[in-house]
PDB file of C-alpha atoms in Angstrom:
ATOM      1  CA  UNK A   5       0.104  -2.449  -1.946  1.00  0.00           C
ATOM      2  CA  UNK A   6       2.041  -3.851   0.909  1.00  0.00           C
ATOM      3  CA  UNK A   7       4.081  -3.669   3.369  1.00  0.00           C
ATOM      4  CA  UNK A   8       7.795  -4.749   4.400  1.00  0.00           C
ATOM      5  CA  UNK A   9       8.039  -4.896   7.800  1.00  0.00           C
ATOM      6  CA  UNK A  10      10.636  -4.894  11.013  1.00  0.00           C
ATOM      7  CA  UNK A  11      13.362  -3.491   9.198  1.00  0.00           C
ATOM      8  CA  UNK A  12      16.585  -1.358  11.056  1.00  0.00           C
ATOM      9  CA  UNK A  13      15.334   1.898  12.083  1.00  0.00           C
ATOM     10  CA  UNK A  14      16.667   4.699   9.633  1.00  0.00           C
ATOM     11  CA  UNK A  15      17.782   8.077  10.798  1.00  0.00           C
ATOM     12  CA  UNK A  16      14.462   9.195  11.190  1.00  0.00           C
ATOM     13  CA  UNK A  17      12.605   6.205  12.830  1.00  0.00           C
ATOM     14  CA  UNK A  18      11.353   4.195  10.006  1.00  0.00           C
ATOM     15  CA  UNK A  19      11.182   0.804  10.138  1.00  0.00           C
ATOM     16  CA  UNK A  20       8.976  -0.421   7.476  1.00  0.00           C
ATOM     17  CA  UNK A  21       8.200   0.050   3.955  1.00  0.00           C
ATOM     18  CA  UNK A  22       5.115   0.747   1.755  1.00  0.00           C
ATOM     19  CA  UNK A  23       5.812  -1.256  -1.716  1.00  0.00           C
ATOM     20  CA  UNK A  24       3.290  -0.214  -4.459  1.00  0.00           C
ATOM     21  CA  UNK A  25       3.452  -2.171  -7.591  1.00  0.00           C
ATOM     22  CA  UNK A  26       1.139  -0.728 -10.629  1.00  0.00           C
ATOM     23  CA  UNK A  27       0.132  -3.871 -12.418  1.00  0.00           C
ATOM     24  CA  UNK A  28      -0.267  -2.527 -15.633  1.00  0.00           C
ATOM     25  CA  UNK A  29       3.031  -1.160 -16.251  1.00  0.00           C
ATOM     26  CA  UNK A  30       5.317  -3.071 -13.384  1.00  0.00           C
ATOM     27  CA  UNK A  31       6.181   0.559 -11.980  1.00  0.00           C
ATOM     28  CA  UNK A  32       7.374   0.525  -8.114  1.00  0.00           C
ATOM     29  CA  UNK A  33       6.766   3.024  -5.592  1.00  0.00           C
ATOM     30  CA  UNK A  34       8.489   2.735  -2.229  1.00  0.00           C
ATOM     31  CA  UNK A  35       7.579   4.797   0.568  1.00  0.00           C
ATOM     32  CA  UNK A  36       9.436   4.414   4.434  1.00  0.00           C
ATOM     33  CA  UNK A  37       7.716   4.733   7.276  1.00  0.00           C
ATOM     34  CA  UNK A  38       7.816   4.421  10.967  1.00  0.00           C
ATOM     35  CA  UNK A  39       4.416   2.393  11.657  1.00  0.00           C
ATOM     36  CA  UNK A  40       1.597   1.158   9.348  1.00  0.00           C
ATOM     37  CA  UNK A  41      -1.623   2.713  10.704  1.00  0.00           C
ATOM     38  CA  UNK A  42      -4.425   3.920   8.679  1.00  0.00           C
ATOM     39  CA  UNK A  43      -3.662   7.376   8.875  1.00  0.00           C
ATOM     40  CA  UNK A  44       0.325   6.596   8.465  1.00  0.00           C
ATOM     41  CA  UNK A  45      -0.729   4.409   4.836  1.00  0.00           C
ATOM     42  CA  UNK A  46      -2.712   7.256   3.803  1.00  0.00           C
ATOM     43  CA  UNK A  47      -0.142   9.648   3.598  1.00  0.00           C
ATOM     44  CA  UNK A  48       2.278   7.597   2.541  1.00  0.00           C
ATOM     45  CA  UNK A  49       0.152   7.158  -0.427  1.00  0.00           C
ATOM     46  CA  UNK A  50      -1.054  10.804  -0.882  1.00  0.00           C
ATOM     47  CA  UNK A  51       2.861  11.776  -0.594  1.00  0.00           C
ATOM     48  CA  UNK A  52       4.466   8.838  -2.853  1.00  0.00           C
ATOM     49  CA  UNK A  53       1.645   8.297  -5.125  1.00  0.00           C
ATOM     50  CA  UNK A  54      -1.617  10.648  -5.494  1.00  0.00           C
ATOM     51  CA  UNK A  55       1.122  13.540  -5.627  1.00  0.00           C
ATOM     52  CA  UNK A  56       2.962  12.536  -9.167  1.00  0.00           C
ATOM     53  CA  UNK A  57       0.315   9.817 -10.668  1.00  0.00           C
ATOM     54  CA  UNK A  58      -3.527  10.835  -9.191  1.00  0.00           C
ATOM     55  CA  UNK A  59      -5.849   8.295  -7.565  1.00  0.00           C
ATOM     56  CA  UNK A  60      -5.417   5.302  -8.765  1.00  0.00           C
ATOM     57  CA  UNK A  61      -8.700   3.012  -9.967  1.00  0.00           C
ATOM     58  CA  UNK A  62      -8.382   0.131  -7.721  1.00  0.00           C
ATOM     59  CA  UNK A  63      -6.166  -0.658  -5.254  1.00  0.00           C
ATOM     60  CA  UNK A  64      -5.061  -4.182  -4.476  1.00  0.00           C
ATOM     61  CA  UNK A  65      -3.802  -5.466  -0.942  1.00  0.00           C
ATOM     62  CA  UNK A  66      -3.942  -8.029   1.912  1.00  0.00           C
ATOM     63  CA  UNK A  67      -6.250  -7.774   4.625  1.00  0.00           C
ATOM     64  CA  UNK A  68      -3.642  -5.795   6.552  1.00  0.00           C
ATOM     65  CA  UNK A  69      -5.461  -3.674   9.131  1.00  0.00           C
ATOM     66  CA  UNK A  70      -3.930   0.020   8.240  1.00  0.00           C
ATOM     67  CA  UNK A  71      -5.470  -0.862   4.640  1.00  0.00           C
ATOM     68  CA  UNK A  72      -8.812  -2.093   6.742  1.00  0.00           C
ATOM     69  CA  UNK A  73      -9.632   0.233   7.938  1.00  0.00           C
ATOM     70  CA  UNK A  74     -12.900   2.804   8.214  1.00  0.00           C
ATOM     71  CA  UNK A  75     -10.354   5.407   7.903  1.00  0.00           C
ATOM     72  CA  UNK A  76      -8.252   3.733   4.548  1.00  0.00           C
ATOM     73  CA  UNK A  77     -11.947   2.607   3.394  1.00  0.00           C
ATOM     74  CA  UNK A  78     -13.404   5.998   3.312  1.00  0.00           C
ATOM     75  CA  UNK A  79     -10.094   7.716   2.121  1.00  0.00           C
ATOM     76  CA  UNK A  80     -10.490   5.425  -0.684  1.00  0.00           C
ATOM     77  CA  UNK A  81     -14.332   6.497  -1.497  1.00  0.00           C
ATOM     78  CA  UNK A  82     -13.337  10.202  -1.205  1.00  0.00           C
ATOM     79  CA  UNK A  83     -10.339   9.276  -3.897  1.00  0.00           C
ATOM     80  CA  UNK A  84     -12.821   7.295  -6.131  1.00  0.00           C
ATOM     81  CA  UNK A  85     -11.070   3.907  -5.908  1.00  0.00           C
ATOM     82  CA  UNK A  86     -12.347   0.427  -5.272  1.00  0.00           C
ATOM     83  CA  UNK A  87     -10.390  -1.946  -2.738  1.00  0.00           C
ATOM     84  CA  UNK A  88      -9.373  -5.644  -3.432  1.00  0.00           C
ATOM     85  CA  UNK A  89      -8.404  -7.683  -0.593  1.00  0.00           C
ATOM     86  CA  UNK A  90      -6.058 -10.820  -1.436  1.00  0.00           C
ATOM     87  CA  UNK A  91      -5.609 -13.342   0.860  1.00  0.00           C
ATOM     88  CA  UNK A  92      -2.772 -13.002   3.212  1.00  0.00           C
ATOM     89  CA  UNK A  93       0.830 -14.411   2.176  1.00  0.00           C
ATOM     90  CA  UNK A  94      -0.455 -15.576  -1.670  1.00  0.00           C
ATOM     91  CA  UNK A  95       2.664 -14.381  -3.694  1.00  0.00           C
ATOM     92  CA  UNK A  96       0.052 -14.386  -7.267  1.00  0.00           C
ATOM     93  CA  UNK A  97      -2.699 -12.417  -5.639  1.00  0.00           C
ATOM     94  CA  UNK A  98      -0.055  -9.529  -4.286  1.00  0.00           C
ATOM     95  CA  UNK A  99       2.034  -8.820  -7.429  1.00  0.00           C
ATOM     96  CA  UNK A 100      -0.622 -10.112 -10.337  1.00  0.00           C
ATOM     97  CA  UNK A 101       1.569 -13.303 -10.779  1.00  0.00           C
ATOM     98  CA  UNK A 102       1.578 -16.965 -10.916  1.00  0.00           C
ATOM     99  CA  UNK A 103       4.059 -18.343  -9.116  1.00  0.00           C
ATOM    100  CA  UNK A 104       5.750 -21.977 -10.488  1.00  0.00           C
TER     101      UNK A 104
END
């Protein structure tokens, strides 16, 4: 998961995205928001995701603080998933693929 950030506000205030990319299948979720705090990623992903597909097993993402968090961390033990942390701005540990 990540985010796209600073974008023109919509209608309703948002002004980022929450991009989530299953690496299995290549299937792309896309979720807008207004700010990217813990609780704000959480239901993002309970709405976009847990909703229509269940908890997924793992969840991978940078070291972005709303996915940090205490709060993401233990919304993620309740939901039975482990966390992988990539390194910040590394294209082939976001998306599962090597850049050239």
């Amino acid at each position: 998961m990540d985010h796209i950030p600073s974008l023109p506000a919509s209608y309703k205030g948002n002004t980022e995205l929450l991009v989530r990319v299953d690496l299995f299948t290549g299937f792309v979720v896309v979720k807008a928001n207004a700010s990217r705090t813990a609780q704000t990623v959480v239901e993002a992903y309970e709405e976009a995701v847990f909703r229509h597909f269940g908890a997924s097993e793992a969840i991978r993402h940078d070291r972005d603080p709303g996915f940090m968090s205490d709060f993401f961390k233990a919304f993620s033990k309740l939901m039975g998933q482990r966390q992988r942390a990539t390194l910040a701005y590394r294209p082939e540990g976001a998306d599962g693929h090597k850049s050239d």
